[in-house]
Short mmCIF file of C-alpha atoms and ligand atoms in Angstrom, two decimals:
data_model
loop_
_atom_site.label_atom_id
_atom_site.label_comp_id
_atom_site.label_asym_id
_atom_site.label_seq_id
_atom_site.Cartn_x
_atom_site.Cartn_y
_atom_site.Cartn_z
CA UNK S 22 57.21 -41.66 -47.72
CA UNK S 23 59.53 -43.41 -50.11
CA UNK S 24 59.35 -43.10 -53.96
CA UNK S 25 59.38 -46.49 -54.13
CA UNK S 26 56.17 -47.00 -51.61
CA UNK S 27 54.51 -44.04 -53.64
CA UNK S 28 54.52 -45.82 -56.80
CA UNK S 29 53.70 -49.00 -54.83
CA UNK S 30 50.15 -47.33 -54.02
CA UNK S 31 49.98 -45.19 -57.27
CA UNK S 32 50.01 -49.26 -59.14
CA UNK S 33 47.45 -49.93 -56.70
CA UNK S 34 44.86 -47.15 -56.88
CA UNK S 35 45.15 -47.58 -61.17
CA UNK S 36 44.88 -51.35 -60.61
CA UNK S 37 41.43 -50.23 -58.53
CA UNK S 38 39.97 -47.47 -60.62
CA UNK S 39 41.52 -48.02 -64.03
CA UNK S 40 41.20 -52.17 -64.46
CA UNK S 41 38.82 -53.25 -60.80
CA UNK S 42 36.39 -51.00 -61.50
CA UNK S 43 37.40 -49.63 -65.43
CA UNK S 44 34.82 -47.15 -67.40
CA UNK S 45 33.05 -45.16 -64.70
CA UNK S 46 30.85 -42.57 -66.79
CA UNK S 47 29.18 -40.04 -64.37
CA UNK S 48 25.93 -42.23 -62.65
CA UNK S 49 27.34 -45.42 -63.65
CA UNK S 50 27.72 -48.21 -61.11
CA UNK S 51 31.54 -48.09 -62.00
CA UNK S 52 31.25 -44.24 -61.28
CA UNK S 53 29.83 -44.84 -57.76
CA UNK S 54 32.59 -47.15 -56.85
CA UNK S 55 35.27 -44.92 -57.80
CA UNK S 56 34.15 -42.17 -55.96
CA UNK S 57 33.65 -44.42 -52.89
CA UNK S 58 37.13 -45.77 -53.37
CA UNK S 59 38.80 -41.89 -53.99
CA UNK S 60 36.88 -41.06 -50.79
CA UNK S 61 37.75 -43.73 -48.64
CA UNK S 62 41.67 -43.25 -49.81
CA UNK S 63 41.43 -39.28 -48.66
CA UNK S 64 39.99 -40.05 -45.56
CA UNK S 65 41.83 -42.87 -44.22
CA UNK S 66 44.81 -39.96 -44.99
CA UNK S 67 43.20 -37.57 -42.63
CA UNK S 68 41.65 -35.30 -44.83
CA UNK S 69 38.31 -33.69 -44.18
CA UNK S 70 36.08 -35.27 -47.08
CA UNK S 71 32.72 -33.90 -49.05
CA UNK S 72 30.89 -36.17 -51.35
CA UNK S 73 27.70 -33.33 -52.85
CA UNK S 74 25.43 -35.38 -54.70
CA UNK S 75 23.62 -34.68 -57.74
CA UNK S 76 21.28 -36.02 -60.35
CA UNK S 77 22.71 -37.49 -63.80
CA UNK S 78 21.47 -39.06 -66.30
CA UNK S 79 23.45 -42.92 -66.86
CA UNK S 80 22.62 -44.94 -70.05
CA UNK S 81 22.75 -48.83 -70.69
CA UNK S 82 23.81 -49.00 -74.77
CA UNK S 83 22.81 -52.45 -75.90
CA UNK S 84 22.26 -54.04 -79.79
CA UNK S 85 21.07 -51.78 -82.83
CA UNK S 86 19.59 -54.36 -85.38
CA UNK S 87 19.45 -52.12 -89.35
CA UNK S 88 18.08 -53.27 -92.02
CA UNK S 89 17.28 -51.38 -95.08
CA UNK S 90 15.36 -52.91 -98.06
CA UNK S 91 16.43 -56.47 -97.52
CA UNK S 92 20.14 -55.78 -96.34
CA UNK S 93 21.82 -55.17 -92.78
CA UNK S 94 24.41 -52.89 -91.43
CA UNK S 95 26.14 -52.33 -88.60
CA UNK S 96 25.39 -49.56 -86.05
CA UNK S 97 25.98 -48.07 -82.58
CA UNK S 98 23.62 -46.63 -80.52
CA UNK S 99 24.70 -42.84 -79.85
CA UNK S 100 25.27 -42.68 -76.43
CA UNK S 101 22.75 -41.27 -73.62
CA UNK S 102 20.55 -41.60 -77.21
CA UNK S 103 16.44 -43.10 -76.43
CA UNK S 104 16.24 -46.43 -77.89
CA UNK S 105 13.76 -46.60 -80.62
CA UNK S 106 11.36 -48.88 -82.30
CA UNK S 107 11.03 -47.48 -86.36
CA UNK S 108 9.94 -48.76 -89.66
CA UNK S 109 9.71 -46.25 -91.91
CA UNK S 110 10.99 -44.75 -95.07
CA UNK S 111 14.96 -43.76 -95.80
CA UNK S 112 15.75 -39.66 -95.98
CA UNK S 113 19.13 -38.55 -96.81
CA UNK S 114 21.03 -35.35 -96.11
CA UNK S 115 24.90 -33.88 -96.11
CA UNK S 116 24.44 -30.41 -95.05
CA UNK S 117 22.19 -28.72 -92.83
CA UNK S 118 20.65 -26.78 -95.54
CA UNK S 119 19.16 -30.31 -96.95
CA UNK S 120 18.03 -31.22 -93.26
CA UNK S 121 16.00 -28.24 -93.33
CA UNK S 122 14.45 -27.76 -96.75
CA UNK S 123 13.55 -31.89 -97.16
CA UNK S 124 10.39 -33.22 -95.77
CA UNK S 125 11.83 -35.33 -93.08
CA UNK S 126 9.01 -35.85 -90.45
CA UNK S 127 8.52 -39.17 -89.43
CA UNK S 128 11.55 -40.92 -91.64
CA UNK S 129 15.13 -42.65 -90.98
CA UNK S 130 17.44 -39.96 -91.23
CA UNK S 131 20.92 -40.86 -92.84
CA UNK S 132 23.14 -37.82 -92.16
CA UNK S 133 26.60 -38.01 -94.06
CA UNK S 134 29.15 -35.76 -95.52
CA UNK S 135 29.90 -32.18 -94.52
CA UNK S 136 27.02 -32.20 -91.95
CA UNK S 137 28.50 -35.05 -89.92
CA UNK S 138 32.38 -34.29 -89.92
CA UNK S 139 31.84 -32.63 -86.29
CA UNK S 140 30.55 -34.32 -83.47
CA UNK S 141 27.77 -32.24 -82.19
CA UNK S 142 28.26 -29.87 -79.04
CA UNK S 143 25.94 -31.26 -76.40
CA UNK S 144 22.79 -29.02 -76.32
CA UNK S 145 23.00 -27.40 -72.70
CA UNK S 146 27.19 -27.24 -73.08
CA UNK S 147 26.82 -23.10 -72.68
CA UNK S 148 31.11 -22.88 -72.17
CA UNK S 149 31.73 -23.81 -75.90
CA UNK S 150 29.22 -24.28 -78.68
CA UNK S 151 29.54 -23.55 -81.74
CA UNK S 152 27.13 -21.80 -83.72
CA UNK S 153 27.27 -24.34 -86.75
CA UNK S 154 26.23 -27.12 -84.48
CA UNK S 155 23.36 -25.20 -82.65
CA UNK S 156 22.07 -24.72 -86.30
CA UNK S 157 22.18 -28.51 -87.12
CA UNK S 158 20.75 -29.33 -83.95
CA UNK S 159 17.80 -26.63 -84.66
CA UNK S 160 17.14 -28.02 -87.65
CA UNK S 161 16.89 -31.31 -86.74
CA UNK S 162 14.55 -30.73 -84.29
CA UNK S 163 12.36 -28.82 -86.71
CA UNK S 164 12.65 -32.12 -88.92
CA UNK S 165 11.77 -34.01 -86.50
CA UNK S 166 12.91 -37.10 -88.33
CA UNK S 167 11.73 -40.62 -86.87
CA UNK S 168 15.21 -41.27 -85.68
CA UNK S 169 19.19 -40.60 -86.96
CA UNK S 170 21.56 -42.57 -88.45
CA UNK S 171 24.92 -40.74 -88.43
CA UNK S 172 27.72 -41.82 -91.21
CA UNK S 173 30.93 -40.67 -89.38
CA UNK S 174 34.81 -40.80 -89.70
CA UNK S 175 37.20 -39.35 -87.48
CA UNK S 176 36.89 -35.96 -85.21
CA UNK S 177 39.95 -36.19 -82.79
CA UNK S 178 39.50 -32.98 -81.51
CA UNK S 179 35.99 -33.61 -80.21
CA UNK S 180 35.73 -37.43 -80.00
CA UNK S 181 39.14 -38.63 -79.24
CA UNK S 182 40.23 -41.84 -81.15
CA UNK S 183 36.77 -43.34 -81.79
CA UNK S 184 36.49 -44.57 -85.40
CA UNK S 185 33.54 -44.13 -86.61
CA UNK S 186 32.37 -41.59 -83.60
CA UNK S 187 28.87 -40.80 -82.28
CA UNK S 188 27.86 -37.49 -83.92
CA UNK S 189 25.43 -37.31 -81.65
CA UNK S 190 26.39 -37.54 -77.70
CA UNK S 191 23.36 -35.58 -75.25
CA UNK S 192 20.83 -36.86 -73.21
CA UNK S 193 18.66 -33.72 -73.58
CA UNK S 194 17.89 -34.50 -77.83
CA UNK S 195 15.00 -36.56 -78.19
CA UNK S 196 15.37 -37.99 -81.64
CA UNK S 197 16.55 -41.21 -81.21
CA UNK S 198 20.04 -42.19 -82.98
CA UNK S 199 22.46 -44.37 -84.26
CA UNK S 200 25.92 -44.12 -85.95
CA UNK S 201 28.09 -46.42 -88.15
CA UNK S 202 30.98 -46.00 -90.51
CA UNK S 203 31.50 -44.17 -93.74
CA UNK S 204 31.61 -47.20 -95.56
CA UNK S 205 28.50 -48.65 -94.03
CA UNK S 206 27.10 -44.83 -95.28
CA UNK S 207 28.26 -44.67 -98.45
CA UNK S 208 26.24 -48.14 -98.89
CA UNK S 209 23.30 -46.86 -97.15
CA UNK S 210 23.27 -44.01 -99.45
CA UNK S 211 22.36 -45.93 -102.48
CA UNK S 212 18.83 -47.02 -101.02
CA UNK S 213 17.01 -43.51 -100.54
CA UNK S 214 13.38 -43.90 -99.97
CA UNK S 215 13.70 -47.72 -99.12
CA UNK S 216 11.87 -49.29 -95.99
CA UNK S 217 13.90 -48.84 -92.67
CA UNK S 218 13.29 -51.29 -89.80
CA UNK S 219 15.51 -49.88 -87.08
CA UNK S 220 15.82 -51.77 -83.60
CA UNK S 221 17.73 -49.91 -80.66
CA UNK S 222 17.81 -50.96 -77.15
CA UNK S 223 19.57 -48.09 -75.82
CA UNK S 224 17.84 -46.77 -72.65
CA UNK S 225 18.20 -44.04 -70.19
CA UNK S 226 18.34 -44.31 -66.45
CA UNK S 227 17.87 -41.46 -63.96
CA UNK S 228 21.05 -41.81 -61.79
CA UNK S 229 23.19 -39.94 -59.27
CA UNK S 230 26.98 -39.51 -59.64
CA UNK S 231 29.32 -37.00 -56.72
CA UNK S 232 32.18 -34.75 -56.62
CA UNK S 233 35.11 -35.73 -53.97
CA UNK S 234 36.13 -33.11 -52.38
CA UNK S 235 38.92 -32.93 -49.64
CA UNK S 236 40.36 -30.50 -47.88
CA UNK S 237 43.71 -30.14 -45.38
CA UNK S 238 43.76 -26.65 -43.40
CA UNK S 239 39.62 -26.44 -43.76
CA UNK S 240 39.52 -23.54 -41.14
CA UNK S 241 41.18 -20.84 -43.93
CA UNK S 242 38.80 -19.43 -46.81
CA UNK S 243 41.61 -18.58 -49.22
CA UNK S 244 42.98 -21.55 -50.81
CA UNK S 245 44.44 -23.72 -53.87
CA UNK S 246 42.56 -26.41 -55.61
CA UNK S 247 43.91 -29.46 -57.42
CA UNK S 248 41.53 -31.24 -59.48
CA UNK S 249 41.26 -34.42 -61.75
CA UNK S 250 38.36 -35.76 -63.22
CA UNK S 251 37.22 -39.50 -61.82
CA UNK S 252 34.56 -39.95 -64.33
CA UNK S 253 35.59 -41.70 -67.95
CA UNK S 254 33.39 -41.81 -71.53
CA UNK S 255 31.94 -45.58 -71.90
CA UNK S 256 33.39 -48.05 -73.22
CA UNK S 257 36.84 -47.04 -71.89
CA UNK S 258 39.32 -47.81 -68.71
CA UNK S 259 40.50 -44.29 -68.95
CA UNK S 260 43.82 -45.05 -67.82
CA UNK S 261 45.48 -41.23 -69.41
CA UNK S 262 42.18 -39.64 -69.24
CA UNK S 263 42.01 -39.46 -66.57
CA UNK S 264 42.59 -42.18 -63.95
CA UNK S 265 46.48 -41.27 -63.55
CA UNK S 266 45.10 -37.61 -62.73
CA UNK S 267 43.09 -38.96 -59.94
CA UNK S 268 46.11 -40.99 -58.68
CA UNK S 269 48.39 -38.25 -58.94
CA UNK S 270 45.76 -36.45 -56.79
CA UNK S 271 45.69 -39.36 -54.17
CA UNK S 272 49.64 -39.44 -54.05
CA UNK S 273 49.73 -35.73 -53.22
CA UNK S 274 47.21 -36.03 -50.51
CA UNK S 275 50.07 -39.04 -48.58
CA UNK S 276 52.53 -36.17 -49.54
CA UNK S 277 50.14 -33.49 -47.40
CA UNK S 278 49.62 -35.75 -44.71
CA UNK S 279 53.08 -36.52 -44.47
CA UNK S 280 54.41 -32.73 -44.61
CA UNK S 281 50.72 -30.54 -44.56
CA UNK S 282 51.00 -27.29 -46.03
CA UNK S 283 47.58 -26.26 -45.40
CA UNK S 284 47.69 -26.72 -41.65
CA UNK S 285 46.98 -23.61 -39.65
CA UNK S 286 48.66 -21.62 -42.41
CA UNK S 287 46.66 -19.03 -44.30
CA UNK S 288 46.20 -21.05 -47.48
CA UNK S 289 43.55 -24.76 -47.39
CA UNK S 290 44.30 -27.02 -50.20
CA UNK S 291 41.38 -28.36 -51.66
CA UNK S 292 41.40 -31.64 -53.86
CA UNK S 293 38.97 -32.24 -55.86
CA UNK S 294 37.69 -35.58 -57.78
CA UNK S 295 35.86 -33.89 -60.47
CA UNK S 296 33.29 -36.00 -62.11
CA UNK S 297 31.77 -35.00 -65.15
CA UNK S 298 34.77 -34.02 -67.73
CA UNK S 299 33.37 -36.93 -69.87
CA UNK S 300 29.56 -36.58 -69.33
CA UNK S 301 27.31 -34.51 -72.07
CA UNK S 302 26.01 -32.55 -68.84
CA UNK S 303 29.17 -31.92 -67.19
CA UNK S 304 27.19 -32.70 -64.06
CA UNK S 305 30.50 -32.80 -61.31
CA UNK S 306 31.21 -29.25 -63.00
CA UNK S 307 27.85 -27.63 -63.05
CA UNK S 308 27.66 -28.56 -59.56
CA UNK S 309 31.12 -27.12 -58.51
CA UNK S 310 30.59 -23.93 -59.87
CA UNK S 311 26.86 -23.86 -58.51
CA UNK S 312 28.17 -24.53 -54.78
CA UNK S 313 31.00 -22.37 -55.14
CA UNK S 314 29.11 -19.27 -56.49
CA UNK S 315 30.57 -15.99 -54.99
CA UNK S 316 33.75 -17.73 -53.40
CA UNK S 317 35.96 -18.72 -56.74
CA UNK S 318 37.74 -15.46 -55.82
CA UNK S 319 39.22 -17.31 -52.96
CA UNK S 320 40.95 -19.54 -54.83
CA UNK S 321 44.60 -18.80 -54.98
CA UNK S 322 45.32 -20.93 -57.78
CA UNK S 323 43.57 -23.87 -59.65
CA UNK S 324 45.41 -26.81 -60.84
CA UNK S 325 44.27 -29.23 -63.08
CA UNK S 326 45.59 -32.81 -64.49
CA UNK S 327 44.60 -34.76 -67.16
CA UNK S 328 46.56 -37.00 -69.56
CA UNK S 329 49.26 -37.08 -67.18
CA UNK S 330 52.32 -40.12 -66.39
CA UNK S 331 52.48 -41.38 -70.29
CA UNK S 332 54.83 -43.73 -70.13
CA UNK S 333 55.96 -42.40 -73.80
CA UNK S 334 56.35 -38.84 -73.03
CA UNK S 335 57.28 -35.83 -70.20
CA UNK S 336 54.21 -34.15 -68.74
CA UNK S 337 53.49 -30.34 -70.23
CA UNK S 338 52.64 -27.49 -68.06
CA UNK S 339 50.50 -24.60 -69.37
CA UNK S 340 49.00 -21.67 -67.19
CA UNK S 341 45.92 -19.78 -67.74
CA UNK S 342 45.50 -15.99 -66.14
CA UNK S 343 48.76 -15.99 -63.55
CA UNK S 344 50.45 -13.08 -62.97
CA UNK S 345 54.29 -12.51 -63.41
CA UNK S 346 54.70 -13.37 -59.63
CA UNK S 347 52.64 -16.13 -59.41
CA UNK S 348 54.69 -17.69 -62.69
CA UNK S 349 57.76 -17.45 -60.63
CA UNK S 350 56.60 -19.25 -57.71
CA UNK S 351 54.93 -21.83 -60.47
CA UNK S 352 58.83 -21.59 -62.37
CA UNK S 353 60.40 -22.22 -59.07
CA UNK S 354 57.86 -25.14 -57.32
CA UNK S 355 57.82 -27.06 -60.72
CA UNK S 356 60.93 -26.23 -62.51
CA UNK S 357 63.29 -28.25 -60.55
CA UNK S 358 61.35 -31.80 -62.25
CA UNK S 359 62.54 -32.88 -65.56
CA UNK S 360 59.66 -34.81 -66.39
CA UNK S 361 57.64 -31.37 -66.42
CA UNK S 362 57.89 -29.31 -69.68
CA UNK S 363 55.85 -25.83 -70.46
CA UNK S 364 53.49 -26.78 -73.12
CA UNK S 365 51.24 -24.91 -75.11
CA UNK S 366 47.44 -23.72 -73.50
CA UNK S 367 44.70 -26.27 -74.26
CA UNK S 368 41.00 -25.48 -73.39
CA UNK S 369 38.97 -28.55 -73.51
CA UNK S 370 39.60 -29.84 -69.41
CA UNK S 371 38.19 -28.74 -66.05
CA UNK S 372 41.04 -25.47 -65.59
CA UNK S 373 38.97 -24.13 -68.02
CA UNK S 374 36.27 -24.08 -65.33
CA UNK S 375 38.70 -21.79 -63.35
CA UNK S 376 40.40 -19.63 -65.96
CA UNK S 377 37.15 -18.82 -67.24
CA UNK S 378 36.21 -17.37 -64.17
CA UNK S 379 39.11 -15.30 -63.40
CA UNK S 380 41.18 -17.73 -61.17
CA UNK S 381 44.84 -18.03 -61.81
CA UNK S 382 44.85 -21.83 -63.30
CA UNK S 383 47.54 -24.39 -64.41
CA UNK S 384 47.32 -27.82 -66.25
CA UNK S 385 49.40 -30.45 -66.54
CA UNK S 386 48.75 -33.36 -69.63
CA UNK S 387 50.90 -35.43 -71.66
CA UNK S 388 53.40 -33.34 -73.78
CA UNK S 389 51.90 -35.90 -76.72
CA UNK S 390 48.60 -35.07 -75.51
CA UNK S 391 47.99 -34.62 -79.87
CA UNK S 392 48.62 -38.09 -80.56
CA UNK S 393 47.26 -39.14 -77.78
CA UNK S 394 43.86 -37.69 -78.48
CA UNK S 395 43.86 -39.09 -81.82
CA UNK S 396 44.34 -42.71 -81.04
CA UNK S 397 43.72 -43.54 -77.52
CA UNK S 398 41.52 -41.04 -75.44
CA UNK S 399 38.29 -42.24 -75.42
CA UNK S 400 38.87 -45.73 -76.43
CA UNK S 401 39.46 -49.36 -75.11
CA UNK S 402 42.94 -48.96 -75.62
CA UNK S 403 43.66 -46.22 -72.73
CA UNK S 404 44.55 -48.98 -70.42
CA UNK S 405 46.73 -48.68 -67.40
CA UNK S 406 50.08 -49.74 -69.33
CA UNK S 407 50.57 -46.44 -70.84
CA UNK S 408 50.51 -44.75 -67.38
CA UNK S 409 54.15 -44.59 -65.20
CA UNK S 410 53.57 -44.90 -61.72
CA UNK S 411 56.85 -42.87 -60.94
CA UNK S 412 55.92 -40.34 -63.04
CA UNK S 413 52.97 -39.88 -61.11
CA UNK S 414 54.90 -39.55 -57.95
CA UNK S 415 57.09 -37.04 -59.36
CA UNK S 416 54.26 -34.61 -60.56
CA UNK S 417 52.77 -35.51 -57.40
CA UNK S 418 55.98 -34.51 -55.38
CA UNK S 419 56.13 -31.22 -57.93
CA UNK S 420 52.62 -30.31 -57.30
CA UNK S 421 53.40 -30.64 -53.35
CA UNK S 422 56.44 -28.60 -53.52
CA UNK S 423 55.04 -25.81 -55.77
CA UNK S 424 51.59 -25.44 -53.09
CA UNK S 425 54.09 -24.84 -50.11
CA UNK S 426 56.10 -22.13 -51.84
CA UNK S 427 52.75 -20.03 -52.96
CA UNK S 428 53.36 -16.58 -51.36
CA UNK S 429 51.55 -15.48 -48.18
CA UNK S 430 50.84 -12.57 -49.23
CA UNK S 431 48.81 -14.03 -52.11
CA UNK S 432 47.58 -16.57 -50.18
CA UNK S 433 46.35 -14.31 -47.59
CA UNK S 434 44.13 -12.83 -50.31
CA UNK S 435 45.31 -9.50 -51.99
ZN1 ZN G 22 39.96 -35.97 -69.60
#
């Protein structure tokens, strides 16, 4: 297939996921029709297609209504937070050692300051969680405070380019919550012990959401995986993160069926539409791992992209646990693009799923991914603009080259 037809059908598939259909959190109606759509594309191309279910928790935000001894501020809800109902007095508190000294049961919570630079580590998030934000998350639960209001600024490393940003993001705390801005804080502040009447109509709504898996050369165990993740945060079209990921994974799937590498041959490529990156629960991941328990050793290689095609930048490579032969092949498949850099190792995307498990792994993401992260992951404004269809079809011509060159003798499982 021409380049030109490629990125004819890469505009089309972020036209359908990225503006049609735009945020698509895991167990959102948006999320169902993407997967729907990913799955329909992969099979009409003639690969074998799995869609596992599994339970998730969606959420419908709606209005927060504040006011605090006779003035009114604007809030969020956090999301996947319970809405609440709460009248009752103002408590303040900056660190966690004030959250669990003060007498908090049964107040408004305002939590500012040193306690609420971070957003919080979901609860059940067992891969990375820091110790610092189990101990908030202790205490507050020992508080048990009426509900939360959460002062915030900026935390680009944890909640991309929102400003203020939820401190609180998990379905599985029970405290109901809110956040607004420093400023609205800092005003807040001056009214300890006032009368709180705080309105949220947040609500949470048992769901399902599903993985896409599809697979070319299904009769070999041994084989290389290519994943993106389908699913977005709210609020967002999630254009870079990570819509162009899931088209790039489309565009290498007319690449297979036009030239299949998985075919008979020892090696099946496996392409997964992961969907959970953005979810507290990581559902699409937790149920990867589950169905693949005692068989990631078969994987030959894991390759994962997210925050790839910016139209403002190349595309950086990083790899995760590959051996010097397995760098060559990598060296030789990809090395040949010029819109592929090496980069330096990240953590925070689905290869980490792999790596952490002992399987050779590779990402791909913008080589601006910093700024990026900082101003548009995450927000309204990662709309389908900043994504370059031919990019995609290079990486997605890259990624096809590099899968045919891996080495039988590492496909055929050493
Ligand atoms: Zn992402």
């Amino acid at each position: 297939m021409t380049t030109e037809r490629l990125a004819t059908r890469a505009r089309q598939h972020l036209q359908r996921l990225c503006v049609e259909i735009g945020e698509r959190p895991a167990g959102s109606p948006g999320n169902q029709a993407a997967t729907d759509y990913v799955a329909q594309v992969f099979a009409e191309l003639g690969l074998a297609v799995a869609t596992p279910r599994f339970e998730v928790l969606h959420w419908a935000g709606g209005d927060v209504r504040l006011a605090v001894g006779g003035e009114t501020f604007v809030a969020e809800p956090s999301p996947y937070s319970l809405g609440c109902r709460v009248r009752a007095p103002l408590a303040i508190a900056s660190t966690v050692e004030e959250v669990d000294s003060g007498d908090l049961a049964g107040h408004v919570l305002l939590l500012r300051g040193d306690v609420a630079r971070e957003q919080l580590m979901p609860k059940g998030f067992t891969f990375f969680n820091p110790e610092r934000h189990q101990r908030i998350v202790a205490a507050l639960e020992r508080a048990r405070p009426a509900a939360v209001i959460a002062a915030t600024g900026v935390d680009p490393s944890l909640a991309g380019g929102l400003s203020p940003f939820p401190l609180v993001e998990d379905g599985d705390i029970t405290i109901p919550s809110v956040y607004l801005s420093e400023a609205e804080g800092e005003r807040l502040a001056r009214l300890p012990g006032a009368h709180v009447r705080l309105e949220s109509d947040a609500e949470r709504v048992e769901s399902w959401g599903c993985n896409v898996i599809a697979t070319q050369g299904a009769g070999s165990t041994r084989r290389v995986v290519a994943c993106a993740h389908v699913d977005t945060k709210l609020a967002t079209p999630g254009a870079l993160d990570d819509g162009a990921g899931v088209v790039a994974l489309l565009l290498l799937a007319e690449l297979l069926r036009d030239v299949p590498v998985g075919q008979g041959a020892a090696l099946a490529v496996e392409l997964v539409a992961m969907n959970g990156e953005d979810h507290y629960a990581n559902p699409g991941e937790m149920a990867y791992l589950a169905a693949n328990e005692g068989r990631m050793g078969d994987i030959a290689l894991a390759i994962n992209l997210d925050g790839v095609g910016y139209v403002g930048g190349r595309d950086a490579v990083s790899t995760y646990g590959c051996d010097a032969a397995l760098e060559d092949v990598i060296a030789g498949g990809l090395g040949a693009e010029p819109s592929l850099v090496p980069g330096p190792p990240w953590f925070q995307g689905d290869h980490a799923l792999f790596a952490m498990q002992g399987v050779p792994a590779l990402a791909v993401t913008s080589e601006r991914v910093e700024e990026l992260v900082a101003a548009v992951v995450h927000t309204p404004a990662d709309t389908v603009d900043l994504v370059d269809p031919e990019k995609l079809v290079r990486l997605a011509r890259a990624l096809h080259r590099l899968i045919a060159r891996l080495p039988l003798d590492r496909v055929a499982g050493r």
